PDB file of C-alpha atoms and ligand atoms in Angstrom:
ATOM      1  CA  UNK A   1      37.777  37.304 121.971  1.00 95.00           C
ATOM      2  CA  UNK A   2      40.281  38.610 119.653  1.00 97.00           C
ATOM      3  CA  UNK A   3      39.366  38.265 116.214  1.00 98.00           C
ATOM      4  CA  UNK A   4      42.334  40.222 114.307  1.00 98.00           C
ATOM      5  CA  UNK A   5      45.607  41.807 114.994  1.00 98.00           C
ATOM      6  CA  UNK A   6      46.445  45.051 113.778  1.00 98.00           C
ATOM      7  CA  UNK A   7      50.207  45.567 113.324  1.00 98.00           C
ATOM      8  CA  UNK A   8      52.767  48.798 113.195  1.00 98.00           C
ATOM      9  CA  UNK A   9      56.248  47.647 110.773  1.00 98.00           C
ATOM     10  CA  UNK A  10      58.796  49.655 112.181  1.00 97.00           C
ATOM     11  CA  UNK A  11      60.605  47.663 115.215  1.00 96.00           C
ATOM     12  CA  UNK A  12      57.574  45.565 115.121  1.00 98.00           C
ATOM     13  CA  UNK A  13      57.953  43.333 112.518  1.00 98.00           C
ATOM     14  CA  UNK A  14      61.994  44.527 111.930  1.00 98.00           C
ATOM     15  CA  UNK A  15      64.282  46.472 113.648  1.00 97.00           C
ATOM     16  CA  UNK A  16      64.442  49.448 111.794  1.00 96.00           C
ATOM     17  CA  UNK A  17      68.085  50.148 113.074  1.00 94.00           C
ATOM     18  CA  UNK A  18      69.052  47.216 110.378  1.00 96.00           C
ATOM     19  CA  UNK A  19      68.551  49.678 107.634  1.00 97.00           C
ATOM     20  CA  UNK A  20      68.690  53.110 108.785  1.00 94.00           C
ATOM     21  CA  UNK A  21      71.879  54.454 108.622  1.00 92.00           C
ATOM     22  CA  UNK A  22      71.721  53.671 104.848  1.00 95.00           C
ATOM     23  CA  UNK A  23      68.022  54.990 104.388  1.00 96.00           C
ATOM     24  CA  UNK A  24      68.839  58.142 106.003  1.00 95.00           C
ATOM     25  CA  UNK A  25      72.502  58.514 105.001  1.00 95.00           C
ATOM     26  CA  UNK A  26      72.244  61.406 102.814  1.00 95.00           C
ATOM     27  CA  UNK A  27      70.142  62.807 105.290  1.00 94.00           C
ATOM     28  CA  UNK A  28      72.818  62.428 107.886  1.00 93.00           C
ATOM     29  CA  UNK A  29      75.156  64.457 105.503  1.00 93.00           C
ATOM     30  CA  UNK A  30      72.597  67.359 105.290  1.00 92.00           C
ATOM     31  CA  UNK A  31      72.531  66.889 108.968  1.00 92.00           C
ATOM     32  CA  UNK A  32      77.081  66.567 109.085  1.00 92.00           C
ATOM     33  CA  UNK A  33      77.297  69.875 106.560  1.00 89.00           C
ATOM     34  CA  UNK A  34      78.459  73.291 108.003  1.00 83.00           C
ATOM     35  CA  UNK A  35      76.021  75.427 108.608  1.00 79.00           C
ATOM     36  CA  UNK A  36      73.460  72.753 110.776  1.00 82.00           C
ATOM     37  CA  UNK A  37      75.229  74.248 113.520  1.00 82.00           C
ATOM     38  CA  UNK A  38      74.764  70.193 115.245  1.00 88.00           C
ATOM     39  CA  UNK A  39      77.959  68.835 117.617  1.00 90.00           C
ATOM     40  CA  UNK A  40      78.883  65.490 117.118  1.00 91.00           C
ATOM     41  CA  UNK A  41      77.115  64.075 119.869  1.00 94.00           C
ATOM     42  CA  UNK A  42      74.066  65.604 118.563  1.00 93.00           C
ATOM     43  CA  UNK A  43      74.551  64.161 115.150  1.00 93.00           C
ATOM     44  CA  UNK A  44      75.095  60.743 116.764  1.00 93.00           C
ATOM     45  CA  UNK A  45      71.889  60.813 118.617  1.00 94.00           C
ATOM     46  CA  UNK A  46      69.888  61.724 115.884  1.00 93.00           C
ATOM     47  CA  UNK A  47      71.351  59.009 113.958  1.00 91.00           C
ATOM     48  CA  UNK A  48      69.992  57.117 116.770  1.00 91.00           C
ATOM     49  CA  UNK A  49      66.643  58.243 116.882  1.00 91.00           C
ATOM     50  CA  UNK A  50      66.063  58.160 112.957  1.00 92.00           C
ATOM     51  CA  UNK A  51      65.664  54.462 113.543  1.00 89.00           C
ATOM     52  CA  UNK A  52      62.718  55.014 115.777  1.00 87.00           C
ATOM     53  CA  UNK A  53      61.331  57.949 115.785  1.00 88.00           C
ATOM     54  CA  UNK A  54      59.560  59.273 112.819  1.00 88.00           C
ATOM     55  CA  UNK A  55      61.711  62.088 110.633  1.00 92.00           C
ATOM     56  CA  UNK A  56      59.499  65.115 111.357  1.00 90.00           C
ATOM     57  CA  UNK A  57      59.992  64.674 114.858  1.00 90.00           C
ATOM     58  CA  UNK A  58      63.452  64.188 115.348  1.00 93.00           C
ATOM     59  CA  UNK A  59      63.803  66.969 113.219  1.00 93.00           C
ATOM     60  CA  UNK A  60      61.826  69.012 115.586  1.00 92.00           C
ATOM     61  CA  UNK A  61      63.470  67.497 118.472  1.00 92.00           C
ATOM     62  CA  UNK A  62      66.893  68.566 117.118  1.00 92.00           C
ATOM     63  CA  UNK A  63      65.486  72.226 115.808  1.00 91.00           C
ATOM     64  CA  UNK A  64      66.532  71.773 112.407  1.00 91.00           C
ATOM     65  CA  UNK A  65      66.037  74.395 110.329  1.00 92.00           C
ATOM     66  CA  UNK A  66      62.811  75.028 108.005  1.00 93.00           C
ATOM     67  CA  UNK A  67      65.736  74.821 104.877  1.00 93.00           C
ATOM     68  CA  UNK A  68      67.138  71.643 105.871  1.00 93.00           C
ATOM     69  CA  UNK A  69      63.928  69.970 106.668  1.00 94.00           C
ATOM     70  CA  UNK A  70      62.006  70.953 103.782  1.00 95.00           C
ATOM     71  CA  UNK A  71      65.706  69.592 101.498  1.00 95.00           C
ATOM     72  CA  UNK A  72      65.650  66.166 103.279  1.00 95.00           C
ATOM     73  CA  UNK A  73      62.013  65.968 103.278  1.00 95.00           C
ATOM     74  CA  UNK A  74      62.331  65.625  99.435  1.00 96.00           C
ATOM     75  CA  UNK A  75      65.175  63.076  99.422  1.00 96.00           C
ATOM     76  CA  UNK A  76      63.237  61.265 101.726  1.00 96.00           C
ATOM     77  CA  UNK A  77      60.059  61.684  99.538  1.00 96.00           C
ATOM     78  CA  UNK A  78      62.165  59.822  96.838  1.00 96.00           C
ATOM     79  CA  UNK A  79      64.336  57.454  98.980  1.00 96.00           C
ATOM     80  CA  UNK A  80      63.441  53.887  98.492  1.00 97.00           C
ATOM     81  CA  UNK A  81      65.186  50.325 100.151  1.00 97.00           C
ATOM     82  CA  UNK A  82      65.676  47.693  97.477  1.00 97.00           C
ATOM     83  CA  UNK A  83      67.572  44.667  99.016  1.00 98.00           C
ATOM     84  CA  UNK A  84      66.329  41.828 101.629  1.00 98.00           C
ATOM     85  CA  UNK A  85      65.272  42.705 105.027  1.00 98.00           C
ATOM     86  CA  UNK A  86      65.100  40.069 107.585  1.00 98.00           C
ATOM     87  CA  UNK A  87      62.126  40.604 110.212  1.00 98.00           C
ATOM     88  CA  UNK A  88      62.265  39.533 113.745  1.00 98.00           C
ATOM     89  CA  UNK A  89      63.015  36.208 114.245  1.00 97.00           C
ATOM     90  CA  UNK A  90      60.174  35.891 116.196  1.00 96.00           C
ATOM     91  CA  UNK A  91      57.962  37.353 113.576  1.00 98.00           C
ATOM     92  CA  UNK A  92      57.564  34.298 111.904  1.00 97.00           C
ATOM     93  CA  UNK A  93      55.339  33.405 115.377  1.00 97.00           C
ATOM     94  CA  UNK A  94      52.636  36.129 114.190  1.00 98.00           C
ATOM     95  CA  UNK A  95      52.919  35.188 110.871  1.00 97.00           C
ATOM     96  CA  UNK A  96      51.799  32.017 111.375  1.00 97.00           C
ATOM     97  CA  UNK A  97      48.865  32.795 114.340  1.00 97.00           C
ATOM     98  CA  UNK A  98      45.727  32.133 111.922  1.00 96.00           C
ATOM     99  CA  UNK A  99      43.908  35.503 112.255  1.00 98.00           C
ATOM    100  CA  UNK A 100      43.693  38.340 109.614  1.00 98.00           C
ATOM    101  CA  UNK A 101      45.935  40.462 110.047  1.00 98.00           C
ATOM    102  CA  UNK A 102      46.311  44.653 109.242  1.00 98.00           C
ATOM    103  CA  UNK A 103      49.165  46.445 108.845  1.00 98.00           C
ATOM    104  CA  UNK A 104      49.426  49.959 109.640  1.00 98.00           C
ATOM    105  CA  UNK A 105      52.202  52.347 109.171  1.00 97.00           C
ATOM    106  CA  UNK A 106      53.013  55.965 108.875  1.00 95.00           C
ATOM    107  CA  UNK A 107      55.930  57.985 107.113  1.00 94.00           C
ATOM    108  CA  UNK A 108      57.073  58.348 103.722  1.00 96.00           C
ATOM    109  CA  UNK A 109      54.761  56.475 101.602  1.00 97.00           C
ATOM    110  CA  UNK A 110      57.562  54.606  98.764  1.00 97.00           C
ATOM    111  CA  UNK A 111      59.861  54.337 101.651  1.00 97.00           C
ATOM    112  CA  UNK A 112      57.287  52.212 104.073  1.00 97.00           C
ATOM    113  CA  UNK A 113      55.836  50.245 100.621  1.00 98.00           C
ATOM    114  CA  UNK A 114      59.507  49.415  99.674  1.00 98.00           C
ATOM    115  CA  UNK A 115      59.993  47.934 103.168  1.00 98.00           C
ATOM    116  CA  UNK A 116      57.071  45.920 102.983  1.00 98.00           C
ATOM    117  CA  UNK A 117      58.213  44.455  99.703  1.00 98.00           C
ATOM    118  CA  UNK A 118      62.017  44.277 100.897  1.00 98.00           C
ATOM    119  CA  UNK A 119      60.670  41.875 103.994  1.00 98.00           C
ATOM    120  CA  UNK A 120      58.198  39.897 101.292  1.00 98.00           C
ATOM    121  CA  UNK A 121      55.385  40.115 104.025  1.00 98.00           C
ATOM    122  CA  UNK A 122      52.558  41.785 101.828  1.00 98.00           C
ATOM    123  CA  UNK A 123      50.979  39.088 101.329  1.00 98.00           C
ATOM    124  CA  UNK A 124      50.014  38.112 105.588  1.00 98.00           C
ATOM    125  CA  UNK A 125      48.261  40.909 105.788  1.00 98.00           C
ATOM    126  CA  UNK A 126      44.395  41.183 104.531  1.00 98.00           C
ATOM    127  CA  UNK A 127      44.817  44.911 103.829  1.00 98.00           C
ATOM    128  CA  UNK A 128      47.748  47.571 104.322  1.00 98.00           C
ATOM    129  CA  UNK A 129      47.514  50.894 105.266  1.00 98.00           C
ATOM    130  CA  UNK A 130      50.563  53.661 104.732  1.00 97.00           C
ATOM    131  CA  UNK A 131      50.085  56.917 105.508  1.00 96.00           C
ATOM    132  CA  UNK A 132      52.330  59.613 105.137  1.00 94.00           C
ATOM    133  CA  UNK A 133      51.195  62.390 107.816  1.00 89.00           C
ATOM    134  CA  UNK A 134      52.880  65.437 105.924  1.00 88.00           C
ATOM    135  CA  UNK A 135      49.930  64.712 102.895  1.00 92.00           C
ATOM    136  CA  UNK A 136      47.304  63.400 104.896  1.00 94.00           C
ATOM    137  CA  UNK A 137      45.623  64.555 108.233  1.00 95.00           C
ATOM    138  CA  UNK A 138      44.960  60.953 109.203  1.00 96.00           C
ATOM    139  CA  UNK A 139      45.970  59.623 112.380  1.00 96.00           C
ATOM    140  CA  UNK A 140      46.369  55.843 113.395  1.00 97.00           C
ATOM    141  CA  UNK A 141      43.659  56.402 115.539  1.00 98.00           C
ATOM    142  CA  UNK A 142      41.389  57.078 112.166  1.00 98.00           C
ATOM    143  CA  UNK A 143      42.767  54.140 110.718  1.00 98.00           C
ATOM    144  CA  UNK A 144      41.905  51.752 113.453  1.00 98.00           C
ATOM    145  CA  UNK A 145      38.034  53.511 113.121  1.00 98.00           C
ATOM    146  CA  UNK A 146      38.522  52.855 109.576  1.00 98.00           C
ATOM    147  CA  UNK A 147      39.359  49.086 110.302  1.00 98.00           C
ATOM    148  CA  UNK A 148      36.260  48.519 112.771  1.00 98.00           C
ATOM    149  CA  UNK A 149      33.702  50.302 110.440  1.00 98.00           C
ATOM    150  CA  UNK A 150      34.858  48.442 106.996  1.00 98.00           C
ATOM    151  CA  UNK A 151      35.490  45.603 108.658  1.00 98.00           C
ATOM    152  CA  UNK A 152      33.143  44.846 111.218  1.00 98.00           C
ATOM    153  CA  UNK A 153      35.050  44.789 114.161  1.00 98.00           C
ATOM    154  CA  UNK A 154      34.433  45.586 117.481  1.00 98.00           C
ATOM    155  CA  UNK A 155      36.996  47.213 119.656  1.00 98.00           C
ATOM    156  CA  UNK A 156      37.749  44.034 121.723  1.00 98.00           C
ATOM    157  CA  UNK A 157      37.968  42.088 119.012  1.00 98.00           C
ATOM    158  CA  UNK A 158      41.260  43.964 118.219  1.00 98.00           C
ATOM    159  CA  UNK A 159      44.535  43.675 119.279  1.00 98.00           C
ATOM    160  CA  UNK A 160      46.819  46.636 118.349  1.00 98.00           C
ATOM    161  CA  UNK A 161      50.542  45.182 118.322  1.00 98.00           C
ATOM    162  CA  UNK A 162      53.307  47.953 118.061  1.00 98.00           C
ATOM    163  CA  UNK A 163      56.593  49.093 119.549  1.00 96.00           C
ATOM    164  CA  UNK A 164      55.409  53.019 120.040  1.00 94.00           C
ATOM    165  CA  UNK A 165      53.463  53.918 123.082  1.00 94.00           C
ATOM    166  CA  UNK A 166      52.937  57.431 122.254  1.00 92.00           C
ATOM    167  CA  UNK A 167      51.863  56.441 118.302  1.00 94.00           C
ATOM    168  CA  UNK A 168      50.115  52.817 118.094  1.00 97.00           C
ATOM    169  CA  UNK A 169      49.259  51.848 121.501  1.00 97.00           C
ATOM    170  CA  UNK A 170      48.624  54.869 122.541  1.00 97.00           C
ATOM    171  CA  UNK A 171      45.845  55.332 119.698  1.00 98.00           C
ATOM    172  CA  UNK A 172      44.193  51.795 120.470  1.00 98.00           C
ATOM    173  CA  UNK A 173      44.044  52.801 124.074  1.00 98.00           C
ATOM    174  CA  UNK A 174      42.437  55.716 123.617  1.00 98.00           C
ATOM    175  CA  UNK A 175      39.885  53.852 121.513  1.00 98.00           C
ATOM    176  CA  UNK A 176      39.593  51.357 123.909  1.00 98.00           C
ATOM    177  CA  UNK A 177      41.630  48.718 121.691  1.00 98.00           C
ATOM    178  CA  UNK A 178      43.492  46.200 123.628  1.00 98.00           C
ATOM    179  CA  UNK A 179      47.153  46.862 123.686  1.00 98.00           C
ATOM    180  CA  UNK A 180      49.966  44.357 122.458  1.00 98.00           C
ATOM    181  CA  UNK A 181      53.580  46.677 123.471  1.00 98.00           C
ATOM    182  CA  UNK A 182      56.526  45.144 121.827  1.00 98.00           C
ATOM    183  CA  UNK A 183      59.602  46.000 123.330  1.00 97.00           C
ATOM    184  CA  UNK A 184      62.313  43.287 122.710  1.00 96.00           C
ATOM    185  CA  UNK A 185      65.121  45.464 124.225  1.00 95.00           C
ATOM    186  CA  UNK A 186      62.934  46.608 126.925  1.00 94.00           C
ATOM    187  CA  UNK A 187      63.463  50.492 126.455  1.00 93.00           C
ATOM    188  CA  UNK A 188      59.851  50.940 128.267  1.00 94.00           C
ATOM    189  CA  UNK A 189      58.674  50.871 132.197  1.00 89.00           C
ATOM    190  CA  UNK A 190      55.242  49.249 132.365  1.00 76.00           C
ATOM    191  CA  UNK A 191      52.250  51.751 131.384  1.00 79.00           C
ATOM    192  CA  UNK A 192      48.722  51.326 130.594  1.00 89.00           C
ATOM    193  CA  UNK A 193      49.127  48.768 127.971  1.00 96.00           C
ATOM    194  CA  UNK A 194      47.089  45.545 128.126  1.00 97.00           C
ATOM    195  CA  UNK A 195      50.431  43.392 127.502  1.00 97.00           C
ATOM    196  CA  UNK A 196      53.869  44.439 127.534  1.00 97.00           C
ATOM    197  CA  UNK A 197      56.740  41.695 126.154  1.00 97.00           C
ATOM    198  CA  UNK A 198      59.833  41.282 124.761  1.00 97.00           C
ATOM    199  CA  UNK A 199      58.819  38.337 122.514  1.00 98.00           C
ATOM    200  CA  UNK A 200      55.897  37.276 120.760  1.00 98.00           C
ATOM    201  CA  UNK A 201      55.810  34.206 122.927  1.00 98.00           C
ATOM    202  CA  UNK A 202      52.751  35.663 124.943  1.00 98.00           C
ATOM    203  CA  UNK A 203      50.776  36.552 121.914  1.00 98.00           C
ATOM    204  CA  UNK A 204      50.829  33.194 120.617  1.00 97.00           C
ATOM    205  CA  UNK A 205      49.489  31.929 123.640  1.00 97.00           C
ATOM    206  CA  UNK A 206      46.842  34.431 123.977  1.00 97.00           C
ATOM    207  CA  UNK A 207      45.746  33.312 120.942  1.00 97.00           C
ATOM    208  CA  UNK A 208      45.815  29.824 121.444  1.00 95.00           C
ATOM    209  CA  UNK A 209      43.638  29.960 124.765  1.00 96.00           C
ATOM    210  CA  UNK A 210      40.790  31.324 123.115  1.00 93.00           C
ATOM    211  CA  UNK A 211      40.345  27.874 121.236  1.00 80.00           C
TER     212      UNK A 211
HETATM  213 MG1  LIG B   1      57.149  51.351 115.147  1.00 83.50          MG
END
């Protein structure tokens, strides 16, 4: 029986691509200057992928150089969202399921808090987790641990919701967490996940059986 629901933010509770180009604009230009030694095309897909994939990664992907990383590493440190952001508007389906809830999240820590305020959902959430994986050697697979052991919890009592299934899921699988895979634009081929969707629709009905 599932007892709480442990949810990732990025292009889980909004699509991320609704404010990236501006949170990673002067980024971009770091990315744009002479001297990155990246083609267009390049440029364009890692415009792409900053709205899913976390920075450090993309940088690697991309083989940016030490210099560049370590300069938009700082503005990134420092970058914070400020205006409205609209979640999924199927969100307001988990919202409302009457479990607690957890929110996990990794990156840049003022960047993810600011996005939590931006979408106003702080408050669903029974505690909050942000971790920025530069300063801290914690993975999401530690915070889920964290989770069972302060709150009780065993594994199946869990359900891990996220869009990522080499980050979230894949942490709750290896701990033997069921697996909720969000993937409204269905960018993924089924895996090992427990459910895969494009909607929330399932999860609410999940929860509903176990009344
Ligand atoms: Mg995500």
């Amino acid at each position: 029986m599932i007892k709480a629901l442990i949810l990732d933010l990025d292009n889980t509770i909004f699509p991320t691509k609704t404010i990236s180009d501006e949170v990673f604009a002067k980024v971009e230009k770091l990315m744009a200057a002479p001297g990155s030694n990246m083609s267009k095309e390049q440029l364009e897909e890692a415009r792409m992928e900053l709205s899913r994939t976390p920075f450090q990664k993309v940088a690697d992907q991309f083989g940016l150089s030490e210099e560049l990383k370590t300069k938009a590493t700082e503005i990134l440190n420092n970058t914070t969202y400020d205006k409205p952001i609209a979640p999924y508007k199927d969100y307001e389906m988990v919202h409302t399921i009457p479990l607690p809830k957890f929110l996990v999240t990794f990156g840049f820590v003022k960047l993810q808090q600011s996005k939590i305020d931006c979408l106003g959902v702080r408050s669903h959430f029974k505690d909050v987790f942000v971790v920025d994986p530069e300063r801290s050697s914690k993975t999401k697979r530690d915070i889920f641990l964290d989770i069972m052991a302060k709150y009780g919890y065993d594994k199946k009592e869990l359900l891990a919701i996220g869009d990522d299934p080499e980050s979230e899921i894949a942490a709750a699988i290896d701990l033997g967490i069921p697996t909720y895979l969000y993937d409204p634009e269905s960018r993924f081929k089924t895996g090992k996940v427990t459910y895969h969707e494009q909607s929330y629709k399932k999860l609410v009905k999940l929860i509903d059986e176990q009344k």
